[in-house]
XYZ file of C-alpha atoms in Angstrom:
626
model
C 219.396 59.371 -38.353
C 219.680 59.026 -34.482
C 217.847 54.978 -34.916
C 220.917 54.959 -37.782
C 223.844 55.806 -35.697
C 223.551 53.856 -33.041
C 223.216 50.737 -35.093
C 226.171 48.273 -34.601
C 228.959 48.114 -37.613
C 229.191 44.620 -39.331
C 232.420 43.385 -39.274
C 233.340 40.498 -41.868
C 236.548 39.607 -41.723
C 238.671 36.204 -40.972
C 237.501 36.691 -37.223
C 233.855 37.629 -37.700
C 232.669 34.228 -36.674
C 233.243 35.685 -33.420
C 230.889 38.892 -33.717
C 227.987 36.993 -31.350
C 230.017 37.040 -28.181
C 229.727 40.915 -26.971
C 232.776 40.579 -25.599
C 234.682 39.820 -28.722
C 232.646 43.058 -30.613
C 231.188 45.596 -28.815
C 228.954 48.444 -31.159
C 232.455 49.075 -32.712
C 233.747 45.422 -33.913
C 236.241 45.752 -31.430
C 237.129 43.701 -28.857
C 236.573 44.165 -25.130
C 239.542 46.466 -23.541
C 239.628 45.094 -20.101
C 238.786 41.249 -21.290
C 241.924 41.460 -23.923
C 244.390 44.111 -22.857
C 247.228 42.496 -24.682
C 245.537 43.150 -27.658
C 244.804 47.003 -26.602
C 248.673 47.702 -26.336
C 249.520 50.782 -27.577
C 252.388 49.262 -30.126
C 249.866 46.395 -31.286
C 248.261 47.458 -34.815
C 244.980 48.360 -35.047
C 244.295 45.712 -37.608
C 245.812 43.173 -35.569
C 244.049 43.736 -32.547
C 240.532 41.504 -33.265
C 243.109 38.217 -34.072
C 245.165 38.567 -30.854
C 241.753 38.786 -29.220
C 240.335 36.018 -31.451
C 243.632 33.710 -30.148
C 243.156 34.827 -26.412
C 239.347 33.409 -26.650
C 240.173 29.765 -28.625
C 242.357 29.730 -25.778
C 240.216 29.724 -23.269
C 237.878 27.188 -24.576
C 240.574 24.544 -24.744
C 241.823 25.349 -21.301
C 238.359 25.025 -19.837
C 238.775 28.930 -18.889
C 235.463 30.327 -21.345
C 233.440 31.363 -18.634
C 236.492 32.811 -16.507
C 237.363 34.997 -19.542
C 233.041 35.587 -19.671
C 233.076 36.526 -15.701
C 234.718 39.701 -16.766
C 230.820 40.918 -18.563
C 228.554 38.642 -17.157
C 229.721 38.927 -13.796
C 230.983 36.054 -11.113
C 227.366 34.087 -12.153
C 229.485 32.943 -15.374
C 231.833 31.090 -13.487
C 229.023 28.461 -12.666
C 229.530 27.018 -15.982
C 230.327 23.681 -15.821
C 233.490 22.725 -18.762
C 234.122 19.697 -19.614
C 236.844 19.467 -22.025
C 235.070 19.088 -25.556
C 236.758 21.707 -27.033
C 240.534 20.153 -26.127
C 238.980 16.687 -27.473
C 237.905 18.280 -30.928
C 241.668 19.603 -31.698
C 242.952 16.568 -30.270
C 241.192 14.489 -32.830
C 241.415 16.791 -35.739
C 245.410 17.155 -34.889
C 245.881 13.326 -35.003
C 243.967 12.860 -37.954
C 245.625 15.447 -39.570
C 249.476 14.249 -38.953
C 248.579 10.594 -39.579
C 250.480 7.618 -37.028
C 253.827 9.152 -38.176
C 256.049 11.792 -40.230
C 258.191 10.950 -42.899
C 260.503 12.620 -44.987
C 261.143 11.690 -48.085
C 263.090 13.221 -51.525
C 262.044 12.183 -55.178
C 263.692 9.378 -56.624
C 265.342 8.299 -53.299
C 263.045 5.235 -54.014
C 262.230 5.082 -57.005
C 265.975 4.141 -59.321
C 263.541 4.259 -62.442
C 263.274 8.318 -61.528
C 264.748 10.664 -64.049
C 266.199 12.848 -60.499
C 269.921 11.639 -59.412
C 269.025 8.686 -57.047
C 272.149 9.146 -55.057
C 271.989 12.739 -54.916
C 268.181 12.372 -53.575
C 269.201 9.307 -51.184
C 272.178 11.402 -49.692
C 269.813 14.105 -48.820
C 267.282 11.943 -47.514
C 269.370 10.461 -45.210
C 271.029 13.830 -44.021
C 267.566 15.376 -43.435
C 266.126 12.541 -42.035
C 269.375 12.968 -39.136
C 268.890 16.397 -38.579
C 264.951 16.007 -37.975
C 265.832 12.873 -35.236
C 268.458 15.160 -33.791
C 265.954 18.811 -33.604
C 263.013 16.469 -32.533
C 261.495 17.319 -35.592
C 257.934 15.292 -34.628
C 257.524 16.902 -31.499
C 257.933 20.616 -32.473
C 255.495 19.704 -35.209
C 253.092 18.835 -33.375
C 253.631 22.150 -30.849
C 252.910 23.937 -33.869
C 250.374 21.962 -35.807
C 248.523 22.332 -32.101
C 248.419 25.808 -32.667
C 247.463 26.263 -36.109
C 244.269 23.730 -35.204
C 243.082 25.699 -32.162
C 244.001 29.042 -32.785
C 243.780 29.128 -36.988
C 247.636 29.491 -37.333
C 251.216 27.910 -36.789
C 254.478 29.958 -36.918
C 258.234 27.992 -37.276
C 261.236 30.240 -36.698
C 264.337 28.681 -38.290
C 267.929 29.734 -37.733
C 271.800 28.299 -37.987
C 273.102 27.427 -34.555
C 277.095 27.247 -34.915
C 277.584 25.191 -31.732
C 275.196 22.502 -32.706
C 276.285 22.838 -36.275
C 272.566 22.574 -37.316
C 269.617 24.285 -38.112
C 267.524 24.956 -35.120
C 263.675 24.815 -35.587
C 261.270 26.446 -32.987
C 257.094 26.576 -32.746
C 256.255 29.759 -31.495
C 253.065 31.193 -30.851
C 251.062 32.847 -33.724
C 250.259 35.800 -31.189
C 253.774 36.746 -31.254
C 253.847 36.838 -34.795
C 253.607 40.287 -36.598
C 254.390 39.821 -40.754
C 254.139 43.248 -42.632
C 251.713 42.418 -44.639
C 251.826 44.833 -48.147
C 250.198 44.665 -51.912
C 253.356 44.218 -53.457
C 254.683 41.543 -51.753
C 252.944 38.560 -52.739
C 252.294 35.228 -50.318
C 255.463 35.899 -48.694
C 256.475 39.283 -46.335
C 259.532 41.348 -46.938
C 259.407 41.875 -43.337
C 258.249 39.944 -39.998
C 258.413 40.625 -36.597
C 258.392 38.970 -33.549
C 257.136 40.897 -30.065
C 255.845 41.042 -26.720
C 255.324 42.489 -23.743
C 257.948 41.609 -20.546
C 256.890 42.482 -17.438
C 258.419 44.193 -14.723
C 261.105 42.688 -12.600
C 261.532 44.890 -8.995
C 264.092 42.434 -7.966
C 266.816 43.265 -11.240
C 265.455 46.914 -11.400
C 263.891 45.775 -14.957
C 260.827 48.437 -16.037
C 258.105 46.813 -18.290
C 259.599 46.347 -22.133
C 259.087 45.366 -25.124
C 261.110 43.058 -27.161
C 260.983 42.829 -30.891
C 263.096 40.324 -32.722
C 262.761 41.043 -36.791
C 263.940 39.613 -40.088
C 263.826 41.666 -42.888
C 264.650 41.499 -46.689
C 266.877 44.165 -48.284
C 269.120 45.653 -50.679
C 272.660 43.892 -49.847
C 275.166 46.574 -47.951
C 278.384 47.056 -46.643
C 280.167 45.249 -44.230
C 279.651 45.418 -40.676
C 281.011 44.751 -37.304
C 280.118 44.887 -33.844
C 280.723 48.775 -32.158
C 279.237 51.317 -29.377
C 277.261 54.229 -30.304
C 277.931 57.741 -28.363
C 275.913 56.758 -25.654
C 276.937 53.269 -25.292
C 274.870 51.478 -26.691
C 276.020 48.461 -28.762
C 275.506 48.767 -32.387
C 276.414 47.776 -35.641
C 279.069 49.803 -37.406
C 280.293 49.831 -41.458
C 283.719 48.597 -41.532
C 285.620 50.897 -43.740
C 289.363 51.038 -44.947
C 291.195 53.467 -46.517
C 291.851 53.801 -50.380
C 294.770 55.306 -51.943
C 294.005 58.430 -51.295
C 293.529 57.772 -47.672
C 289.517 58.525 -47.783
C 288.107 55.863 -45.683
C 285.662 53.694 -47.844
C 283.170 51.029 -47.213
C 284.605 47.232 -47.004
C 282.081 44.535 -48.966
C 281.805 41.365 -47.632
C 283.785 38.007 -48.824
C 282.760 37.461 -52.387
C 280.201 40.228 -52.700
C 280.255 42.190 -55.602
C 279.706 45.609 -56.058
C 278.488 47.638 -59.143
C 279.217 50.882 -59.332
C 277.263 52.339 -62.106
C 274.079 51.136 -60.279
C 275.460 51.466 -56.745
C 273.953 47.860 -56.304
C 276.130 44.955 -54.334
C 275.583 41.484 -55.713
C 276.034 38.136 -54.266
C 275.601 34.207 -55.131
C 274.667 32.215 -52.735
C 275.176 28.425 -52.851
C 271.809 27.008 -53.859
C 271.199 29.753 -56.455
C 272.527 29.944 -60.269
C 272.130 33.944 -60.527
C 273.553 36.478 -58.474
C 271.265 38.067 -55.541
C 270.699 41.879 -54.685
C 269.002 40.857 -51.611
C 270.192 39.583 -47.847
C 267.992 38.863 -45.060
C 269.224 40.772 -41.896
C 267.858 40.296 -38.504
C 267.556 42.377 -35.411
C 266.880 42.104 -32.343
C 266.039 44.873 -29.568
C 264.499 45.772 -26.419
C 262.221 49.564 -25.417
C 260.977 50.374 -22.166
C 257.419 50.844 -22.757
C 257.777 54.729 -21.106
C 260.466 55.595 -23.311
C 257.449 55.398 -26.548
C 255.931 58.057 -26.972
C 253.094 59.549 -29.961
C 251.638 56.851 -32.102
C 254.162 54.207 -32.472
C 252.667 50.589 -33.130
C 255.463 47.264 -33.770
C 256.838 48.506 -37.603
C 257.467 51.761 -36.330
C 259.282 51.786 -32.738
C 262.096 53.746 -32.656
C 265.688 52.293 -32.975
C 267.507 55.520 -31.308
C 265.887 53.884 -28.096
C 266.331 50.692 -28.142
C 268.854 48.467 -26.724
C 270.244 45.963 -29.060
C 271.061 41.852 -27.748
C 274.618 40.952 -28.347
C 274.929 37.292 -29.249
C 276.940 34.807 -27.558
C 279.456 35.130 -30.020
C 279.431 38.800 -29.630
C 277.738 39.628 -32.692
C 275.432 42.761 -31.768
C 271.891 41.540 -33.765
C 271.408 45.060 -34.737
C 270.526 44.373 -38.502
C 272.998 41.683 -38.703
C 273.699 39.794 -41.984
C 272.572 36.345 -41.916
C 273.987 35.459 -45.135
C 270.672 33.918 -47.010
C 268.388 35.656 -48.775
C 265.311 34.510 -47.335
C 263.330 35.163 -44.169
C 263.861 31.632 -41.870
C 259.891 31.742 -41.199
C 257.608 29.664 -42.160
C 253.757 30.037 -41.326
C 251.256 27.665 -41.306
C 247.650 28.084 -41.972
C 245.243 25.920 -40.638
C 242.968 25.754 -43.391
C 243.252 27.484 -46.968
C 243.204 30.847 -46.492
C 240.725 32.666 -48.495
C 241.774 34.808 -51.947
C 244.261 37.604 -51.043
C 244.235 36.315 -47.226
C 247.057 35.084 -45.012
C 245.368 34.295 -41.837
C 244.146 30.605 -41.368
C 240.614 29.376 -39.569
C 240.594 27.669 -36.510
C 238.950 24.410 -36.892
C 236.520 25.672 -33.310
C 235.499 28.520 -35.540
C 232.340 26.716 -37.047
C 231.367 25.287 -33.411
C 232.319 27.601 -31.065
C 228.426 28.590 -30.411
C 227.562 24.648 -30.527
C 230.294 24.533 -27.350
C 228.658 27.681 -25.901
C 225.317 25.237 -25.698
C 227.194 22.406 -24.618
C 228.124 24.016 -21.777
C 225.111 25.316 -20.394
C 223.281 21.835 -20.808
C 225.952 20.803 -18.509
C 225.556 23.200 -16.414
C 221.965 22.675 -16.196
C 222.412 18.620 -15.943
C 224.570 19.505 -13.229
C 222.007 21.259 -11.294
C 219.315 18.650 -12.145
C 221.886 15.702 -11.227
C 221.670 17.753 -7.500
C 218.046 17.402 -7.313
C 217.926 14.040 -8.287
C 220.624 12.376 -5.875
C 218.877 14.625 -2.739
C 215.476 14.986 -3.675
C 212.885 17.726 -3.230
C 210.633 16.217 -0.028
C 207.624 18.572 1.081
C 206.096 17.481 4.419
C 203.345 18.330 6.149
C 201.643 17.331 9.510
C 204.903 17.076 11.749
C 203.576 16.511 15.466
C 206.203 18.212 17.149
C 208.187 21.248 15.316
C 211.249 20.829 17.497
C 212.262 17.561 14.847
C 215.408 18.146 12.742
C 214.188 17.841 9.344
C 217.067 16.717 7.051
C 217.081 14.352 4.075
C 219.418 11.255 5.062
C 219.534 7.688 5.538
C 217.755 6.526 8.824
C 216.193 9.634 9.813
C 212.900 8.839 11.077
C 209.947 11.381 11.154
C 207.200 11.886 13.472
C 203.924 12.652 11.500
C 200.545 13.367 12.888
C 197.408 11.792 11.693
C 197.005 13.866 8.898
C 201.001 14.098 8.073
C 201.664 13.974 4.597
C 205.701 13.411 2.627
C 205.661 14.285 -0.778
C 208.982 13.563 -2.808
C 209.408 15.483 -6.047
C 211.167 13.359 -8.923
C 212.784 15.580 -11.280
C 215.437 12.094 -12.794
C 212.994 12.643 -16.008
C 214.074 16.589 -16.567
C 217.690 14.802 -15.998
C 217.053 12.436 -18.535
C 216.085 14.668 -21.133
C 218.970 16.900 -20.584
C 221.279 14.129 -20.627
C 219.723 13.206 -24.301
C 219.735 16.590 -25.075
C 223.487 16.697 -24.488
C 224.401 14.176 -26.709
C 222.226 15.719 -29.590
C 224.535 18.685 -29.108
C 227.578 16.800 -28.966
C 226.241 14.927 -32.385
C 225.468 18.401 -33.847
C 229.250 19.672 -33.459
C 230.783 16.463 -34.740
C 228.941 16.687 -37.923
C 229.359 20.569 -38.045
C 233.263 19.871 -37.797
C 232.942 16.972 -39.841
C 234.478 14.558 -37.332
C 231.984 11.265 -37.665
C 231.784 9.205 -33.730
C 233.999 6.646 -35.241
C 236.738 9.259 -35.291
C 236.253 10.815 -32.360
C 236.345 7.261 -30.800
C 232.853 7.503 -29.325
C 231.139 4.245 -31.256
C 231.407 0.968 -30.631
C 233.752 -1.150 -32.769
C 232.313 -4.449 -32.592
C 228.688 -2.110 -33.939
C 229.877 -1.567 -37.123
C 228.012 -3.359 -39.673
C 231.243 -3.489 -42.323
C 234.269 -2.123 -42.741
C 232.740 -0.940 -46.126
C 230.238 0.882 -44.067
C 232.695 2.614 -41.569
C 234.553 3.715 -44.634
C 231.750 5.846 -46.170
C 231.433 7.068 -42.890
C 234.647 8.558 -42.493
C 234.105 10.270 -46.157
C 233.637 13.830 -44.551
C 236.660 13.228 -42.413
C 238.470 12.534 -45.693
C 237.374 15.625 -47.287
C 238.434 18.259 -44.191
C 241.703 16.341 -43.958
C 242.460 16.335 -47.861
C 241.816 20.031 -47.531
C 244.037 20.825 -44.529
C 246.782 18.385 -45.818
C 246.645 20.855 -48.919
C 247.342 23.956 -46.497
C 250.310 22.313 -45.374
C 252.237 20.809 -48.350
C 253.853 23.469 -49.418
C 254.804 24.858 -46.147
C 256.227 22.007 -44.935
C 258.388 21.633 -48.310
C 259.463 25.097 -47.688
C 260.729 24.267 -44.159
C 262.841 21.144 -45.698
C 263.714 23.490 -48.573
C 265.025 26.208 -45.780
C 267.165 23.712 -43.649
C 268.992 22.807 -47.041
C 269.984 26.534 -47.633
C 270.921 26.579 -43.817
C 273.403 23.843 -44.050
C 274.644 25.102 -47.084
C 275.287 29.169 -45.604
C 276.650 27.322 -42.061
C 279.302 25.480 -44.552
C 278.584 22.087 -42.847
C 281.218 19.490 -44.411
C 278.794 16.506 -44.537
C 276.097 18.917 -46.976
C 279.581 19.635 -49.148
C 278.343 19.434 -53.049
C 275.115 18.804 -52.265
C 272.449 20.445 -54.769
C 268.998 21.520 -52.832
C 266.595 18.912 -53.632
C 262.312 19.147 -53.086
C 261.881 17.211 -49.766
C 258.348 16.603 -48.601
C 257.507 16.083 -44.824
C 255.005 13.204 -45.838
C 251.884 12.663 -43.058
C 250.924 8.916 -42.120
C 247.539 7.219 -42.673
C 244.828 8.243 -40.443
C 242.079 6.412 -40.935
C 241.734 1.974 -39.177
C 242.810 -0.142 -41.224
C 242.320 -4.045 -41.670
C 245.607 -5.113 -42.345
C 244.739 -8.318 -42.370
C 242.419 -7.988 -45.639
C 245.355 -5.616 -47.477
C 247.374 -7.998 -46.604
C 245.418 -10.470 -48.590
C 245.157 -8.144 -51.095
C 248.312 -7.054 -51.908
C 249.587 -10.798 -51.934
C 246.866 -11.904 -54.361
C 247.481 -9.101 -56.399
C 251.329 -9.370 -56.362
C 250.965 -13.363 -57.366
C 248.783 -12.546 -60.503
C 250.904 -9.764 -61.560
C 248.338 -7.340 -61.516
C 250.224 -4.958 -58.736
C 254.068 -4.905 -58.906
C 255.842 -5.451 -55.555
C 256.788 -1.800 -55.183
C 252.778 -0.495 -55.061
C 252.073 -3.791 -52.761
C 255.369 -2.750 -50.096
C 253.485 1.289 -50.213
C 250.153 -0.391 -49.505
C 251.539 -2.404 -46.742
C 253.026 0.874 -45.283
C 250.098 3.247 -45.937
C 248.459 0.523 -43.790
C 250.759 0.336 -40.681
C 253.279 -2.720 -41.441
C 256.527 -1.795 -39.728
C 258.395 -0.912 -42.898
C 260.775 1.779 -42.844
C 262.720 1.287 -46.294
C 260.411 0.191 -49.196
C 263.791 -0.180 -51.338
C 265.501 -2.221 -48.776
C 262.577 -4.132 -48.497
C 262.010 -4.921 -51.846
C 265.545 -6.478 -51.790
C 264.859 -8.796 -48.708
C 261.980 -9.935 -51.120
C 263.899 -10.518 -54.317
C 266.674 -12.558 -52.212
C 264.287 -15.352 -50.935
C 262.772 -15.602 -54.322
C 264.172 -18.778 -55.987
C 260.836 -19.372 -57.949
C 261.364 -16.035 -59.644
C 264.908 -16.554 -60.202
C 264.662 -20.016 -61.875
C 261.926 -18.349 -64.082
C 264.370 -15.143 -64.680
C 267.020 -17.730 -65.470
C 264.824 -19.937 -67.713
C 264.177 -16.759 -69.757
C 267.315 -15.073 -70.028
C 269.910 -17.709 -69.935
C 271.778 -14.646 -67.795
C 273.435 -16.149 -64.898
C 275.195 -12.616 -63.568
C 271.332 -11.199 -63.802
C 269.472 -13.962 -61.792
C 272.736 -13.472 -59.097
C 271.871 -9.811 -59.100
C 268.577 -10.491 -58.992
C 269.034 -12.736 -55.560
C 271.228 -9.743 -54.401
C 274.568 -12.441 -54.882
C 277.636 -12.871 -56.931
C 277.260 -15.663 -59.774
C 280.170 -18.506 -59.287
C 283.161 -18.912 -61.902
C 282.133 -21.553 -64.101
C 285.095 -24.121 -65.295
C 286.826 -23.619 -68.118
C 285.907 -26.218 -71.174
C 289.389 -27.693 -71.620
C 290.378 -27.102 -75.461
C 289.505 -30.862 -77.956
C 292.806 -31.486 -79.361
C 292.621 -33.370 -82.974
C 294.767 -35.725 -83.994
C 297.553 -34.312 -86.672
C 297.196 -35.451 -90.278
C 297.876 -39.330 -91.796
C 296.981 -40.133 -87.990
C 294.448 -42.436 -89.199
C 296.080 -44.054 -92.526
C 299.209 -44.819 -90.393
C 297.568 -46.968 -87.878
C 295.508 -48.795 -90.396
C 298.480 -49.948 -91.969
C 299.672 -51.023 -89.008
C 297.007 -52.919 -88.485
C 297.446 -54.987 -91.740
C 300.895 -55.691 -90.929
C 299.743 -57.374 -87.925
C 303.012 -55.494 -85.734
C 300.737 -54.546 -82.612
C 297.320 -55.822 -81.362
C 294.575 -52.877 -81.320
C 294.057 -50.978 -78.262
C 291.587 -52.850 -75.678
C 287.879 -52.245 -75.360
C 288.322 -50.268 -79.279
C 285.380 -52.579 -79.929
C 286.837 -53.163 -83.441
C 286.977 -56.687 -84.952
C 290.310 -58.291 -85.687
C 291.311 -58.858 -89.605
């Protein structure tokens, strides 16, 4: 029994990868206290403290700061390890690869006028999200998140209405800030999500340490609010009431909410939805001094009589404030897909980490070697006078008695082998992480034996991205989806009638390309009518031609295309339709002036005139005189 209880739990969970570093699980499964105290807060979950740990740690190893976070069990010899960025270079490859050369969004049938969705409907709200994404510097907050979910296992957008900008806002923020309350009944998506951590102390404004907590929550729609202080001054929300005919006061309802009152329920329709809601999404946002909790209090469960609600800056108090949608404006993104009944994504160093944990102490130990190799080892023996300054340097000349003796040890072969031994490693974790050298940018162009051959290599590379792509899709059509319903709550005037349509963010190719051989194919192919021109223009821009409009290109085509034209006008016998076809009005064509006949007994008139020989015939008739 004693042999029994001191064996060590096993933890499997999405973090367990981690279990062979004691100071990620110690006999418990829990991290280390004094390596990861943010995770230790008292108001941090339990079941949230091995992930917060997990992101500290992936951390590290991109920053180059492993053994630093390692010194604090292994003692100052951990800081010898030499790191030399391979870590950073993994996510920077898999990142890139996974967003493609470029973003683009795009809305079904935008492109496509043979679609059975309204092309100008999709166009106009292609073109109004593709503004607002140049505008919020959509690519670059993408790729602040997409950062994070590759390192750490998880990305986290925060979405909200901005009324000076007139505009969505969009905002990475770090997955360790993220708290979702995570229930059975919910589903993929929380009913409630917070945001918190720890501020420090600031002497200089009198500031204790706090906590802030920002939250967005789903519930039942209520009464009507406005901005108020509480007894002990403290701003707060208050119901605003009026008084009914009776003079009781009575709650107000908000413009065009409805309210039931056999069920007691309050119904509203929001713009991009055919039924009525019961639901709003209210969001607060509040700060504790960490002395003021007291008893076991963890993020869902700090107490509102203490906190001290932010007023906004147009003096809104965001204590449980009605945004006016009835969704939560988050959106998280998993790195990979998460496992059945799971939530939290893998980190794509998960697989490697102990492969980087190797790397670094053959580097390390190459170091070392490299020291004995540049400033060799030299035993001597025989010196004829001990008073000589014995030091290894160019032009130092030593006195040796008969039977001196210099013996140089060569240790460039251990160096050697670690060296190799290195790049075995280094292979190892590429084809762990499925990252072949021609991705990672480590082989040799001009060594490729065929482009055939360097596309077979790439085929696990395909696989991990098709797979992480996959994790993303839907997110990112969420995002798009949100930013609709945004503009549509804000009231902006240029989104006015406009019917929330599916938007894709769409990633880029990834993988080299010889545009030189699809260009060659897609013109071959396009002359023999065995591609149309619409699947040769998205080959050209899968491949990297500067493109932007397929549509618009497709019309610069079509107007330099006589050949076509004559043949379009050959078959049809359509002038208007060739003219459209060459993007160009057809010219008025003459009108045939009317043949005007001669009236009746014309002809029997002038014969007999003829005979009577009053007139000659007209000239040039080419008629023979009687």
């Amino acid at each position: 029994m004693g042999v029994i209880s001191r064996a060590k739990a096993v933890v499997i969970d999405a973090w367990s990868w981690l279990n062979y570093k004691p100071i990620y699980s110690d006999p418990r499964g829990m991290p280390h206290r004094r390596a990861f105290p943010e995770a230790a807060a008292s108001w941090v979950p339990p079941e949230d403290e091995r992930r917060l740990a997990a992101y500290k740690l992936l951390a590290a190893y991109d920053n180059n700061q492993a053994a630093e976070l390692a010194e604090v069990m292994d003692g100052p010899a951990a800081r010898e390890k030499r790191e030399f960025g391979d870590p950073s270079l993994f996510i920077d490859a898999i990142m890139s690869h996974v967003l493609g050369r470029e973003q683009t969004i795009t809305v079904p049938g935008a492109e496509d006028p043979d679609s059975d969705a309204d092309t100008a409907m999709a166009e106009r709200v292609q073109t109004l999200l593709r503004d607002w994404a140049e505008n919020e510097l959509l690519p670059m907050r993408v790729q602040q998140t997409e950062r994070k979910a590759v390192s750490l296992g998880d990305g986290v957008y925060r979405l909200a209405w901005d009324p000076t900008k007139q505009r969505p806002t969009v905002r990475a923020v770090d997955p360790g800030f993220y708290f979702p309350v995570l229930s059975e009944d919910d589903g993929e998506f929380p009913q409630r999500v917070h945001f918190a951590w720890e501020l420090p102390e600031d002497p200089r404004r009198d500031l204790k340490p706090r906590i802030r907590r920002i939250t967005y929550e789903l519930a039942p729609i209520g009464p009507a609010t406005a901005a108020g202080v509480s007894e002990d001054g403290r701003a707060i929300r208050a119901v605003r009431t009026t008084e009914d005919g009776d003079g009781n006061l009575v709650p107000v309802l908000g413009q065009g909410d409805i309210a039931d009152l056999e069920s007691g329920t309050v119904s509203r329709l929001y713009p991009w939805n055919d039924q009525p809601s019961f639901v709003t999404c209210y969001l607060t946002d509040a700060t504790w001094n960490l002395e003021d909790l007291k008893g076991q209090v963890d993020v869902d469960s700090l107490p509102l009589d203490r906190a001290t609600f932010a007023t906004r800056s147009d003096g809104e108090v965001l204590d449980h404030l009605d945004l006016l949608i009835d969704f939560l404006p988050v959106v998280h993104v998993p790195n990979t897909v998460p496992s059945a009944e799971e939530h939290w994504g893998q980190s794509s160093l998960a697989k490697v980490l102990q492969v980087f944990d190797e790397l670094a102490g053959s580097d390390t130990d190459s170091a070392r070697a490299s020291a004995t190799t540049g400033l060799p080892m030299v035993a001597v023996s025989g010196v004829s006078d001990s008073r000589q300054d014995l030091r290894v340097e160019p032009g130092v000349i030593w006195k040796l008695g008969d039977s001196g003796k210099l013996t140089a040890v060569d240790t460039s072969s251990a160096l050697r082998e670690l060296r190799e031994h290195v790049h075995d490693l280094a292979d190892r974790a590429a084809k762990v992480a499925r990252l072949p050298a021609v991705a990672l940018g480590t082989v040799d162009p001009s060594k490729a034996p065929s482009g055939y051959a360097l596309d077979i290599s790439l085929g696990p590379l395909d696989s991990l991205i098709g797979s992480m792509r996959l994790a993303r899709d839907h997110k990112y059509a969420l995002l798009l989806k949100f930013v609709q319903r945004l503009y549509l709550a804000g009231q902006h005037p240029d989104w006015t009638g406009v019917a929330v349509q599916p938007a894709k963010l769409v990633f880029g190719p990834y993988k080299p390309t010889d545009k030189a051989g699809i260009l060659e194919q897609v013109t071959g192919g396009v002359d023999r009518g065995v591609i149309s021109k619409e699947t040769g223009i998205r080959m050209l821009m899968e491949a990297g031609f500067p493109i932007e409009d397929a549509e618009e290109e497709l019309k610069r085509i079509d107007a330099r295309s006589f050949a076509a034209a004559r043949d379009l006008a050959d078959a049809l016998g359509n002038p208007d339709e060739t003219a459209r076809f060459l993007g160009r009005q057809a010219p008025d064509e003459p009108e045939t002036p009317p043949v005007i006949l001669p009236p009746a007994g014309t002809e029997g008139e002038a014969d007999d005139d003829l005979e009577d020989g009053d007139e000659d015939p007209p000239r040039g008739s080419g008629g023979n005189t009687p």
